[in-house]
Structure formats: C-alpha cells, structure tokens
Coordinates of N, CA and C in Angstrom, one line a residue:
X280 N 6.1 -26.7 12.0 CA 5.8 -25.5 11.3 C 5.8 -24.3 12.3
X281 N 6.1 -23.0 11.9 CA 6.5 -21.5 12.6 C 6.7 -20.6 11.4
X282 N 5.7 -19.7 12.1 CA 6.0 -18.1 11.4 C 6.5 -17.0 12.7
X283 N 7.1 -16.5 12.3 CA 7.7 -15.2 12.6 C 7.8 -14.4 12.3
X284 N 7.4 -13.3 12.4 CA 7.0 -12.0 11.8 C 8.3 -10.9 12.1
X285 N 8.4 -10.4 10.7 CA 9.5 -9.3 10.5 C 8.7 -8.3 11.0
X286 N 7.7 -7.8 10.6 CA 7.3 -6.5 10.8 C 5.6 -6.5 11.2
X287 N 4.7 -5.5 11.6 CA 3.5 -5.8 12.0 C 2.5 -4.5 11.7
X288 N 3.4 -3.7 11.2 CA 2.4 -2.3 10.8 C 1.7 -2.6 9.5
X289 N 1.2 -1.6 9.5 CA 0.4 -1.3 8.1 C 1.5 -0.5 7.1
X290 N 0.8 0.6 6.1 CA 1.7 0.9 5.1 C 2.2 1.8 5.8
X291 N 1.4 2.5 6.8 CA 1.8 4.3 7.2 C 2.3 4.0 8.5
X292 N 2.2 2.6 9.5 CA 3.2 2.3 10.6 C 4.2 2.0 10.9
X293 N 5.5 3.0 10.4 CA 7.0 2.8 10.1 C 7.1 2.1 11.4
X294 N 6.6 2.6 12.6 CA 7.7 2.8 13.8 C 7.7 1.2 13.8
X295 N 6.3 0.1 13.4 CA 6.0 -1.4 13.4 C 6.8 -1.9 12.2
X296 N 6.6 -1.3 11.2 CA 7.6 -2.3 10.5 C 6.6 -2.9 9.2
X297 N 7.0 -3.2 7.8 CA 5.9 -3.6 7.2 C 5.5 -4.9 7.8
X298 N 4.0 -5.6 7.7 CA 3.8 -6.5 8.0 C 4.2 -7.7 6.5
X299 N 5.4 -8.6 7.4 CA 5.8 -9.9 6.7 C 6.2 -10.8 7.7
X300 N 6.5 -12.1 7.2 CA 6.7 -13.0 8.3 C 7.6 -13.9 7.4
X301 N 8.4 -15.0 8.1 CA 8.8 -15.9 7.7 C 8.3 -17.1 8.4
X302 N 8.1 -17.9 7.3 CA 7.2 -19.2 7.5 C 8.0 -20.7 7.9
X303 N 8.5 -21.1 8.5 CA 9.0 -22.8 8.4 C 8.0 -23.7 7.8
X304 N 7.7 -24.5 6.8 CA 7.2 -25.6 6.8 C 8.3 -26.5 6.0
X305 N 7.8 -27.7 5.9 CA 8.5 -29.3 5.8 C 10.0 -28.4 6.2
X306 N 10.4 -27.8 6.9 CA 12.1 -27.8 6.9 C 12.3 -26.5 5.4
X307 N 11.2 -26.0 5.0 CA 11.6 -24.8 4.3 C 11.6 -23.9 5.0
X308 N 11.9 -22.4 4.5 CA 11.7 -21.4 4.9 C 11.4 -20.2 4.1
X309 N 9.6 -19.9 3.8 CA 9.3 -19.0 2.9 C 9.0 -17.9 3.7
X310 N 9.6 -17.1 2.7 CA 9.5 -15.2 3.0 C 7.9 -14.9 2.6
X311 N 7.5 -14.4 3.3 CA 5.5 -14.0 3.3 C 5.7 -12.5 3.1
X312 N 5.5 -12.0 1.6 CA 5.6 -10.5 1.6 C 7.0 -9.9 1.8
X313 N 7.2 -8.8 0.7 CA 8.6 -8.0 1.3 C 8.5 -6.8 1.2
X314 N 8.0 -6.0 2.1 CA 7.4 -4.8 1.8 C 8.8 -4.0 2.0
X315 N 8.3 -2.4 1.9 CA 9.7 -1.9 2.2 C 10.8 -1.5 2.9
X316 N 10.0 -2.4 3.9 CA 10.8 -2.6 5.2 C 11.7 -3.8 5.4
X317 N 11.0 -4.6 4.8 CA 11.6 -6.1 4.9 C 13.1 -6.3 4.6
X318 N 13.4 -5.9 3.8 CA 14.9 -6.3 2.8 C 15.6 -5.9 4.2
X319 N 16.1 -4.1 4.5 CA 16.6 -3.6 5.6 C 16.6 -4.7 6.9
X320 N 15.3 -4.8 6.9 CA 14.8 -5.7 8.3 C 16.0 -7.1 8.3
X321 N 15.6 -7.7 7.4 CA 16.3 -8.8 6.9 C 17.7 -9.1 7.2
X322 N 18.3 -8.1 6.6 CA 19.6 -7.4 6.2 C 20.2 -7.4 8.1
X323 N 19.5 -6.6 9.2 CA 20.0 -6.1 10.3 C 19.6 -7.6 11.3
X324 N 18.8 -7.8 10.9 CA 18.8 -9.5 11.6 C 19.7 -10.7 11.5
X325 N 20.3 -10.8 10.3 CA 20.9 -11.3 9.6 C 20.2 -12.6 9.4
X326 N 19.3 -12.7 8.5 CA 18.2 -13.2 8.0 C 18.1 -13.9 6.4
X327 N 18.7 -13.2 5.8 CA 18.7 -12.6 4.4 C 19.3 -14.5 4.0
X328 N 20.0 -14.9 4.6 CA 20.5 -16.4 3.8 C 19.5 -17.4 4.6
X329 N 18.5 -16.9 5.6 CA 17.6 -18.0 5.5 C 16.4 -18.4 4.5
X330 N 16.1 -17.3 3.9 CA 14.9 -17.1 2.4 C 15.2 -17.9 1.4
X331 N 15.1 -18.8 1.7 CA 14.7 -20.1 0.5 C 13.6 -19.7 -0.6
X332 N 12.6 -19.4 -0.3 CA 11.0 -19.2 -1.2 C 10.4 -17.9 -0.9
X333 N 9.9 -17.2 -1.5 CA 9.1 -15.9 -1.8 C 7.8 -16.2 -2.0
X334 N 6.7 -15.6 -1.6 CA 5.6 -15.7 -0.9 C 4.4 -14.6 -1.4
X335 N 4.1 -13.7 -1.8 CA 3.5 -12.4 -1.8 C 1.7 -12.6 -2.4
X336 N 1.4 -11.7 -0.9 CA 0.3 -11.4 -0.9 C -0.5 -10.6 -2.1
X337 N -0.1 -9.5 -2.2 CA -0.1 -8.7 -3.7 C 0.8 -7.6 -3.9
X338 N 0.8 -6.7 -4.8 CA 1.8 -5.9 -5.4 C 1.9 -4.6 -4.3
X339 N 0.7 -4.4 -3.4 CA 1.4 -3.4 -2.6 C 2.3 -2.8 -2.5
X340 N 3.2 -1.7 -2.6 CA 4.6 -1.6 -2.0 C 5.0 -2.0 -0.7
X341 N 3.9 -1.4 0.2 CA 4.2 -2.5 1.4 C 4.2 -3.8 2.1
X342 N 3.9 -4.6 0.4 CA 3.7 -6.0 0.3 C 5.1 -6.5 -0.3
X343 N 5.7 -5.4 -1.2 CA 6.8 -6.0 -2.3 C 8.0 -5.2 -2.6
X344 N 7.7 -3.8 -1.8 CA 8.8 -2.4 -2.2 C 10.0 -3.2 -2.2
X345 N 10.5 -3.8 -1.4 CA 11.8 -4.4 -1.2 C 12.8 -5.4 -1.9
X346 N 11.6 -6.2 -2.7 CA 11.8 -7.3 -3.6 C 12.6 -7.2 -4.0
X347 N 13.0 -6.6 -5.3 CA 14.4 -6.2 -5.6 C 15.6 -6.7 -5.1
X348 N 16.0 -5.5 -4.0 CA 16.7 -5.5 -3.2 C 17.1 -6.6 -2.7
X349 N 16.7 -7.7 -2.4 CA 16.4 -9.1 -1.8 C 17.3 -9.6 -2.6
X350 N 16.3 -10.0 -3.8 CA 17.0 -10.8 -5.2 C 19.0 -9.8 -5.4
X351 N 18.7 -9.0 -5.4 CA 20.0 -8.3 -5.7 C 20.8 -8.5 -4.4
X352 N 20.7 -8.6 -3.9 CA 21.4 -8.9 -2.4 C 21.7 -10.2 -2.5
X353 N 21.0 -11.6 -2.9 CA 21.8 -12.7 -2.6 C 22.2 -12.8 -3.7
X354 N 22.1 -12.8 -5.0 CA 22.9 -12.6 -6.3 C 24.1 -11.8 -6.2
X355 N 24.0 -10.6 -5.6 CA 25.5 -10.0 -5.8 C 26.3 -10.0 -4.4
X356 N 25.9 -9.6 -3.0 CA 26.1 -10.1 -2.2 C 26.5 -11.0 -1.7
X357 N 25.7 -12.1 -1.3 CA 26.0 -13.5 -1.1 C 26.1 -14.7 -1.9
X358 N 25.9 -13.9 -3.3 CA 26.5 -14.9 -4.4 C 26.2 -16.3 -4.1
X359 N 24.4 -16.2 -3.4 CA 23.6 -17.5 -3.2 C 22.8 -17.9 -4.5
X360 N 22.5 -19.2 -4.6 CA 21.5 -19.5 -5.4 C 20.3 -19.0 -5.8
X361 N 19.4 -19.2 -6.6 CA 18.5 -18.1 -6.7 C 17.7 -18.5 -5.6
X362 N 16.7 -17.8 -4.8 CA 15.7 -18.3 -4.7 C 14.6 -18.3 -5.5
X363 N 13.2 -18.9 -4.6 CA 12.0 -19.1 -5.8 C 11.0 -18.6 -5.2
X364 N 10.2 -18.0 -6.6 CA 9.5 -16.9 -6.5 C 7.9 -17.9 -6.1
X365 N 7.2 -18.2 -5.6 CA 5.9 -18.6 -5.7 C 4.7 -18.2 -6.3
X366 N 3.8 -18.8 -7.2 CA 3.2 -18.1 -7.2 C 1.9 -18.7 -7.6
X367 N 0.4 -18.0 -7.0 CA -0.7 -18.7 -7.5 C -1.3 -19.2 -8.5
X368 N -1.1 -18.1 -9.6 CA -1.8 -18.1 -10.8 C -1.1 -17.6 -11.7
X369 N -0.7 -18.1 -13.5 CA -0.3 -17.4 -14.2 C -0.5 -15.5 -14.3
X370 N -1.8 -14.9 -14.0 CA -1.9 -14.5 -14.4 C -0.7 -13.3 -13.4
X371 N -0.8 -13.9 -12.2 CA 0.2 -13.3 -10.6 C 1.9 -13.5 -11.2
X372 N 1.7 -14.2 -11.8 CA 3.3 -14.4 -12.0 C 3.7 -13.5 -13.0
X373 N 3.0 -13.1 -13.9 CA 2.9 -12.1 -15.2 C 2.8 -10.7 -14.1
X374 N 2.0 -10.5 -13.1 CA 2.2 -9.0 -12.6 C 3.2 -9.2 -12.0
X375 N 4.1 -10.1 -11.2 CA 4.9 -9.9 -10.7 C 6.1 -9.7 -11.1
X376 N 6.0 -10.6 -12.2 CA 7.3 -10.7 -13.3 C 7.6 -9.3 -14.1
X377 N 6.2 -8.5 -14.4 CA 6.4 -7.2 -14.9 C 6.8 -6.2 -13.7
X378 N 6.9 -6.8 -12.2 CA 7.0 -5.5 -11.8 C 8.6 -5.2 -11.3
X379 N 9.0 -6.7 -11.6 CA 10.0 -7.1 -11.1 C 10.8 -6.3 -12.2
X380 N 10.5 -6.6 -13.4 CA 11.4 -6.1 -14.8 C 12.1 -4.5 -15.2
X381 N 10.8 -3.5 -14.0 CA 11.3 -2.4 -14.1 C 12.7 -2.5 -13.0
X382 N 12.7 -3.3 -12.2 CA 13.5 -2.6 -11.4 C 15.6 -3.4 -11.7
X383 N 14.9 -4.7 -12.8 CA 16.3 -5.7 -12.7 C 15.8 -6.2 -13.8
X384 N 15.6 -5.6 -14.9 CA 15.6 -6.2 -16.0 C 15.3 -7.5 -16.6
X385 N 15.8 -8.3 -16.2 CA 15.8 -9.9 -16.5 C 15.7 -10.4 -15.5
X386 N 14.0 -10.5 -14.6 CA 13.9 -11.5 -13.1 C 14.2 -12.7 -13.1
X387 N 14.8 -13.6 -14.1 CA 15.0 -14.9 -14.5 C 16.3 -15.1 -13.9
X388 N 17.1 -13.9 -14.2 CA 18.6 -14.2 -13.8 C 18.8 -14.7 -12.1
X389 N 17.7 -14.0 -11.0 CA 17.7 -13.3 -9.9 C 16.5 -14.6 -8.8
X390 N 15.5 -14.9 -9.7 CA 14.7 -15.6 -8.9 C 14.1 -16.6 -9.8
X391 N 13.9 -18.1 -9.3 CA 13.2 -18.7 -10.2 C 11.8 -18.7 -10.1
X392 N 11.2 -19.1 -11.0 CA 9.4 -18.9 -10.6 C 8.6 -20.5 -10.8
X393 N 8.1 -20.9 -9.7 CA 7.6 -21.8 -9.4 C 5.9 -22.0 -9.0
X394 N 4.9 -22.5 -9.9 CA 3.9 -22.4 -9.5 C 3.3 -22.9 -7.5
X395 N 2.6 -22.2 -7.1 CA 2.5 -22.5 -5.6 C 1.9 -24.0 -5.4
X396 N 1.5 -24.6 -6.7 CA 0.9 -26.2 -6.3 C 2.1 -27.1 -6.3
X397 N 3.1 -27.0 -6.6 CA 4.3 -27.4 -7.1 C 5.1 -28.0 -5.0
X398 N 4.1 -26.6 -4.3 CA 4.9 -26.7 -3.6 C 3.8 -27.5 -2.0
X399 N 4.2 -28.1 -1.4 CA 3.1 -29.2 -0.8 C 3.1 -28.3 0.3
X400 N 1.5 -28.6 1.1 CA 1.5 -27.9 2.5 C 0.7 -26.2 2.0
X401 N 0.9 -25.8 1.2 CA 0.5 -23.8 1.0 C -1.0 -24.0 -0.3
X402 N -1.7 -23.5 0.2 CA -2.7 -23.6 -0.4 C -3.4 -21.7 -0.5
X403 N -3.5 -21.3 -1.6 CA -3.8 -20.3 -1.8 C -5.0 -19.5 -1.8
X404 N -5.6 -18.8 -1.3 CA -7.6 -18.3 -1.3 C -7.4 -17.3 -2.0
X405 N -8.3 -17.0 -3.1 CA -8.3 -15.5 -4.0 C -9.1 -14.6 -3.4
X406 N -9.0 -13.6 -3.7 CA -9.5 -12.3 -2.5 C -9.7 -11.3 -3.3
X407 N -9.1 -11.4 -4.6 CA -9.0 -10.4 -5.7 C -10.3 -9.7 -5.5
X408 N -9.7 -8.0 -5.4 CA -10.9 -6.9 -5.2 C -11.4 -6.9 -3.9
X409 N -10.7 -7.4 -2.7 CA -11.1 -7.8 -1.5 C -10.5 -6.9 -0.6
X410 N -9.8 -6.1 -1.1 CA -8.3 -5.0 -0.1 C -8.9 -3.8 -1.1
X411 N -8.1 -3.9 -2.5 CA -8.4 -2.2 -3.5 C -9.4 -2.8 -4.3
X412 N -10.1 -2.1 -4.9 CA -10.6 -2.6 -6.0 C -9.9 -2.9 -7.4
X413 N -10.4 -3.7 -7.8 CA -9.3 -4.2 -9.3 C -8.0 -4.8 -8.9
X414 N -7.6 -5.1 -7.5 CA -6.5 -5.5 -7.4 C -6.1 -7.1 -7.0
X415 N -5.5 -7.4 -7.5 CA -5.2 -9.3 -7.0 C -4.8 -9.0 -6.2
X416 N -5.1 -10.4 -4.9 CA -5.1 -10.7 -3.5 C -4.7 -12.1 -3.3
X417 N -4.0 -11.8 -2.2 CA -4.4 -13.5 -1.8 C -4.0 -13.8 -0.5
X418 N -5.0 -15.0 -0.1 CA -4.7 -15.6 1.3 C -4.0 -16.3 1.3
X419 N -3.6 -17.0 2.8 CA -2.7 -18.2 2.5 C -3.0 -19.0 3.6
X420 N -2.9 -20.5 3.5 CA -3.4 -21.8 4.4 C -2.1 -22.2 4.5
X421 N -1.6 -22.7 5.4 CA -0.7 -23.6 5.8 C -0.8 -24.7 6.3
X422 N -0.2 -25.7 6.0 CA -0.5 -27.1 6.4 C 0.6 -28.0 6.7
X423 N 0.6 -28.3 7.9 CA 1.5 -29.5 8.3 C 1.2 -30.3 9.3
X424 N 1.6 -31.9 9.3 CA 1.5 -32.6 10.8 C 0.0 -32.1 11.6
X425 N -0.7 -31.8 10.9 CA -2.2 -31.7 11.9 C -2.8 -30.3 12.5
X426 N -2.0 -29.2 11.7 CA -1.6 -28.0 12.0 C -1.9 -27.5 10.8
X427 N -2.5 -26.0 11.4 CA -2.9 -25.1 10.0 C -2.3 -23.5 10.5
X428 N -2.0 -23.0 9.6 CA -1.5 -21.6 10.2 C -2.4 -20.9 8.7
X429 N -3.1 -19.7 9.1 CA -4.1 -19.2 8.3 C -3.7 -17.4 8.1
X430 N -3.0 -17.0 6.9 CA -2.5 -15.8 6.6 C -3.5 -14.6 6.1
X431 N -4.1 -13.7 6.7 CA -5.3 -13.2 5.5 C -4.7 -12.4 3.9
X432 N -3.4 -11.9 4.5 CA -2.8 -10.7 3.6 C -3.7 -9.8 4.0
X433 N -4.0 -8.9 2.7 CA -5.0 -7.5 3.6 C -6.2 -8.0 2.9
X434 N -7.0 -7.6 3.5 CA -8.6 -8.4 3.6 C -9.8 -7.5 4.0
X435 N -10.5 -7.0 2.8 CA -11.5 -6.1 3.7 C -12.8 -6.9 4.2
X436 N -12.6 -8.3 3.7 CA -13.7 -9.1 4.0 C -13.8 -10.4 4.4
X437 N -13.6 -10.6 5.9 CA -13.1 -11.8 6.1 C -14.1 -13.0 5.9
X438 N -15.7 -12.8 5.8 CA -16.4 -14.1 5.2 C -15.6 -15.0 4.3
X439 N -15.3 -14.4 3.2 CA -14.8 -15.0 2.5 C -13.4 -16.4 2.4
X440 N -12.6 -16.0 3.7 CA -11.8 -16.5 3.9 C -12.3 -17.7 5.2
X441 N -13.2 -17.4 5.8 CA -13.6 -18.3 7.1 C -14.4 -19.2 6.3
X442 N -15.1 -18.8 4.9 CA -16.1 -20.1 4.0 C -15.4 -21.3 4.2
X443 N -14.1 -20.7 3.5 CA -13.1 -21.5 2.2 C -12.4 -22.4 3.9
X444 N -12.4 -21.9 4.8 CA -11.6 -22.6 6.3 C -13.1 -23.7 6.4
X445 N -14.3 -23.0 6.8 CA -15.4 -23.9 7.0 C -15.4 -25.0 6.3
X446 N -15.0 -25.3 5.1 CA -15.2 -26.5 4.0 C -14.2 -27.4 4.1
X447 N -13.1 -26.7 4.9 CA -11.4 -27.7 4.7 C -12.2 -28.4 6.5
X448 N -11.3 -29.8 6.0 CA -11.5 -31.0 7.2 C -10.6 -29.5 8.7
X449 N -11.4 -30.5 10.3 CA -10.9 -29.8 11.2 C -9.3 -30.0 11.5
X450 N -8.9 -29.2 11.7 CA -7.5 -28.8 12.2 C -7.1 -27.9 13.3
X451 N -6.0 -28.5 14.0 CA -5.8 -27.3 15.0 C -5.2 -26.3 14.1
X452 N -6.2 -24.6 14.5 CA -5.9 -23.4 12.9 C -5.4 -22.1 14.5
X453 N -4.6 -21.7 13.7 CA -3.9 -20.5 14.0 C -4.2 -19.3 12.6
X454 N -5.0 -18.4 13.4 CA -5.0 -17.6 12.6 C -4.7 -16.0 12.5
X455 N -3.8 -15.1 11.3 CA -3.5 -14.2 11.5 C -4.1 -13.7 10.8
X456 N -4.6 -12.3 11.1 CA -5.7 -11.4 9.9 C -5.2 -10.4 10.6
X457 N -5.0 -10.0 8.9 CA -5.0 -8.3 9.2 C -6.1 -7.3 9.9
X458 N -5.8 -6.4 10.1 CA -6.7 -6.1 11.3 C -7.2 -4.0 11.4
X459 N -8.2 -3.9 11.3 CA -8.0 -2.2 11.9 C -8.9 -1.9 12.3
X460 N -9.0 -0.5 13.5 CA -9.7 0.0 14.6 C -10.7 0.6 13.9
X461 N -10.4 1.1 12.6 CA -11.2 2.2 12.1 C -12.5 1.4 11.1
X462 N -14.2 1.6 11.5 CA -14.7 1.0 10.7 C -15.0 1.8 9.6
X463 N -14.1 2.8 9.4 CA -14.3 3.4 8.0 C -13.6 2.7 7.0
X464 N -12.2 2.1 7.2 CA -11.2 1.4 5.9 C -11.9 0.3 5.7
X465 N -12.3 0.4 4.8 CA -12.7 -0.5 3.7 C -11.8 -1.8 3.7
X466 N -10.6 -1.2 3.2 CA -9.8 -2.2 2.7 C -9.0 -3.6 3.4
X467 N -9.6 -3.3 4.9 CA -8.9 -4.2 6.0 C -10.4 -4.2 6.9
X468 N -9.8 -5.3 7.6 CA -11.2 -6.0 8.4 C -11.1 -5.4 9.4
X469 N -12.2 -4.4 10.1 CA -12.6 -3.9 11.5 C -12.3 -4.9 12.7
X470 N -12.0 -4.6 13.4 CA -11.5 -5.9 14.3 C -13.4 -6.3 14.8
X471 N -14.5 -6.0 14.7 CA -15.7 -6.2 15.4 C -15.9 -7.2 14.3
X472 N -15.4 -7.1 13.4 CA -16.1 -7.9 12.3 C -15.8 -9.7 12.0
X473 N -14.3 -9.5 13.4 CA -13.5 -10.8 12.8 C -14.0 -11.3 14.7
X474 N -14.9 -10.8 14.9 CA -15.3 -12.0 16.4 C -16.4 -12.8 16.2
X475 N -17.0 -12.7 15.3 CA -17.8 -14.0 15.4 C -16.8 -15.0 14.9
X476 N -15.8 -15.3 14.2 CA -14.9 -16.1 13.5 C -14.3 -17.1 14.2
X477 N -14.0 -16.4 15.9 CA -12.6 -16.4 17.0 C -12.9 -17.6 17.4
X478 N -14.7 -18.6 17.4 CA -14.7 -19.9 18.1 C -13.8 -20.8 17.1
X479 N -13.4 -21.8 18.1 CA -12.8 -22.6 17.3 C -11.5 -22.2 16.5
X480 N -10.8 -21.4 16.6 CA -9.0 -21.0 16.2 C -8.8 -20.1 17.5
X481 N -7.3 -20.1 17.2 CA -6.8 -18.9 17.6 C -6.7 -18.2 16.9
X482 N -7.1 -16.8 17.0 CA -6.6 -15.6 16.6 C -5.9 -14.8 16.8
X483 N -4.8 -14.2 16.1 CA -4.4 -12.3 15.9 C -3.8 -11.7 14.9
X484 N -4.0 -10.6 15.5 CA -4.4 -9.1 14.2 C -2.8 -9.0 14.2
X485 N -2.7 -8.6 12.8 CA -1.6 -7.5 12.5 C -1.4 -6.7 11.5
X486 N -0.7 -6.1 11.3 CA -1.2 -4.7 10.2 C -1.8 -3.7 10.6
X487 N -1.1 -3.1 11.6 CA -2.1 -2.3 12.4 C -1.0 -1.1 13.2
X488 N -1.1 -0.7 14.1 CA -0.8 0.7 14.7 C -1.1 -0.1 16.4
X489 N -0.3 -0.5 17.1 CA -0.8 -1.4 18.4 C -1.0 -0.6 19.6
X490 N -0.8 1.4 19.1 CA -1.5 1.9 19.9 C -2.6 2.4 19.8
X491 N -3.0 1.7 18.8 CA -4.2 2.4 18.9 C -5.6 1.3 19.2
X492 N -5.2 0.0 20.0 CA -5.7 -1.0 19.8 C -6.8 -0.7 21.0
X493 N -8.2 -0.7 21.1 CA -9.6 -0.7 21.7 C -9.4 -1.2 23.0
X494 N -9.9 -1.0 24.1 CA -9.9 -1.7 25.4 C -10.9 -3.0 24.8
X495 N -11.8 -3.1 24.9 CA -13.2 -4.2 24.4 C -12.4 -4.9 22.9
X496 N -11.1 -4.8 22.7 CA -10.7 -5.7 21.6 C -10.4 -7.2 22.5
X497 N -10.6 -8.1 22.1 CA -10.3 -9.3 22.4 C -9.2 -10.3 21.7
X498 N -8.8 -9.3 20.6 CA -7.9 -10.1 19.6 C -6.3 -9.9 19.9
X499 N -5.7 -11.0 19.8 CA -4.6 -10.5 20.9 C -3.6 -10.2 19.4
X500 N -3.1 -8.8 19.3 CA -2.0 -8.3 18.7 C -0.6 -9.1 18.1
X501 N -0.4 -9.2 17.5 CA 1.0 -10.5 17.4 C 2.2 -8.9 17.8
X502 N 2.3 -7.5 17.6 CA 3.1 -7.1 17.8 C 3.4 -7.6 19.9
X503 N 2.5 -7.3 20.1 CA 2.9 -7.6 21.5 C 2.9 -9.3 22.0
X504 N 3.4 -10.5 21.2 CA 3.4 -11.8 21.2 C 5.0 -12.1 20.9
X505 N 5.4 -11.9 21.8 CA 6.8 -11.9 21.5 C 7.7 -13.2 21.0
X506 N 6.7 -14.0 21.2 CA 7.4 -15.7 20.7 C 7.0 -15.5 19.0
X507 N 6.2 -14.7 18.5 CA 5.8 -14.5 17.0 C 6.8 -13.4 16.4
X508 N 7.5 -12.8 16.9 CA 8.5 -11.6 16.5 C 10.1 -12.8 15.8
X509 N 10.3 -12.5 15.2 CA 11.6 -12.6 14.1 C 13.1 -12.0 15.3

C-alpha cells in the first residue's frame, strides 16, 4: 500500500497545489479528490492512465473542480475504459452524479459508479457538517497486510475520527489530517488540537500553506516529505 500526493495546499494555496493523492492498494490505484488542480497536475506528470478508481472527499471545488476534465480526458483522449467512481452512500452518489451532469451530461457514459463496500481494504467515516455546515464529508481508512493509512479530507473536528480509529483492532496507522495554523478556521483542525492524537501513529498535516507552519509544530508537513510527493 502507498499514497502519493499530487498537491498539498488548501483552496487559496495555488503555489501547493490542491490537496489529492493517489492511493496503491491490493495492486489498484485510486485517485483521492480532484480538485482544480489535479486534472492539469495529472496531465503534466503523465499520471492520467494510472487512475483506475475515483475517491472524493466532498463536493468542494478544490476537492472535485477537475472531475470533469478527468472523465473527458480518458474517454476522448485516451480512449480508455471508464473508470469508477466510488462512493459511500446513495445519498453521495446522487450529489455527485448531479454535479457531474451539469458539466457532461450523461456521467454514465464517462465513469461507472460503484458502491465503496464493493471495494475491499477502504472503509469510509462520515464527517458530514464537520468542514461547512450542511455539507457531506468524509474520511477515509485504508487497509492492507497489517497497515492502515488514515485520510481526514477536511475536518474541523478531529475527535470524531480518532473515536471511530480507537474502536478498530491495533494497526501500524499512518495518518494524514488536514491541517491549519489559524485557530480561528473552524472548518479544518488547528494543528494544537491534533497532538494529543500523535501517540501511537504517525502523523502529517496537509492542506495548508507550509510557510506558514509554527516553530513549536511537531507535525511533520507531507509538503516537505518528499518520498510522499507524486
């Protein structure tokens, strides 16, 4: 299992990149978020024919601006198979399916859509109202071979997600949480607020601005972890 991260900013840190990653498990390869960086990102890497499976956190633009693009790119471009869309809950597949429709009419032609239980190893945490209010969320668990890799998406509350780890059997857990300096944003977790969590995993932050990162932070950046970069 390996993630790699395309990008590591937030919505307003172009120079980073949106925060997405591409995931290895059992010998797949799922795309984690496509914000509006991603597709381009993809595109210049030459990336774009390793995306087997689609992944998304929530409807953000800087979670999904790019989607589109993606789908339309291996359909008309590389005149690949479709890939498949994942997803937690009917109700997620209906917002995603409607958002998809403004932009490509018929998402059926472009991506297939596959419930996330369907698919072994990814286990999903609901977060909804946990980033904006009124908005679906979601975490994500990864599981392989004795190994957990732990996704927050954007999270303004990370109890919630360290419960739902507390009750799953021990694993060696790698975990990435979004992250920010400011304890005014609500919508993402203060980095003071994710160190009691740090015994027992590894942690780091992303979704963030890496200059503006605290001396007294202890959480080590994935922008500056170069074996985690794409």
């Amino acid at each position: 299992m390996q993630i790699k991260f395309l990008g590591t900013g937030g919505a307003f840190d172009i120079d980073y990149l949106n925060s997405a990653a591409l995931v290895t498990i059992h010998e797949k390869c799922v795309l984690l978020d496509c914000g509006f960086t991603v597709y381009p990102t993809l595109v210049h890497k030459n990336l774009v024919h390793r995306v087997d499976y689609i992944l998304l956190t929530h409807l953000h633009n800087d979670h999904c601006g790019s989607l589109a693009n993606l789908l339309l790119h291996k359909h008309v471009v590389d005149k690949a198979p479709k890939p498949t869309i994942l997803y937690p809950t009917d109700q997620f597949k209906s917002q995603v399916y409607d958002f998809l429709k403004i932009q490509v009419k018929n998402p059926d032609k472009y991506a297939e859509f596959v419930p996330l239980e369907h698919f072994e190893g990814i286990k999903a945490v609901d977060t909804y109202g946990l980033h904006s209010e009124g908005l679906q969320s979601f975490a994500y668990i990864f599981e392989e071979e004795e190994n957990r890799i732990v996704y927050s998406g954007d999270l303004g509350r990370p109890d919630v997600l360290f419960d739902k780890l507390s009750r799953m059997p021990a694993l060696p857990t790698c975990v990435y949480h979004d992250i920010t300096f400011n304890p005014d944003n609500a919508g993402h977790t203060f980095y003071k607020k994710l160190l009691p969590y740090m015994n027992g995993v590894e942690m780091f932050g992303y979704h963030c601005d890496p200059t503006q990162n605290p001396e007294d932070n202890p959480i080590r950046l994935v922008f500056y972890q170069k074996d985690l970069l794409a």
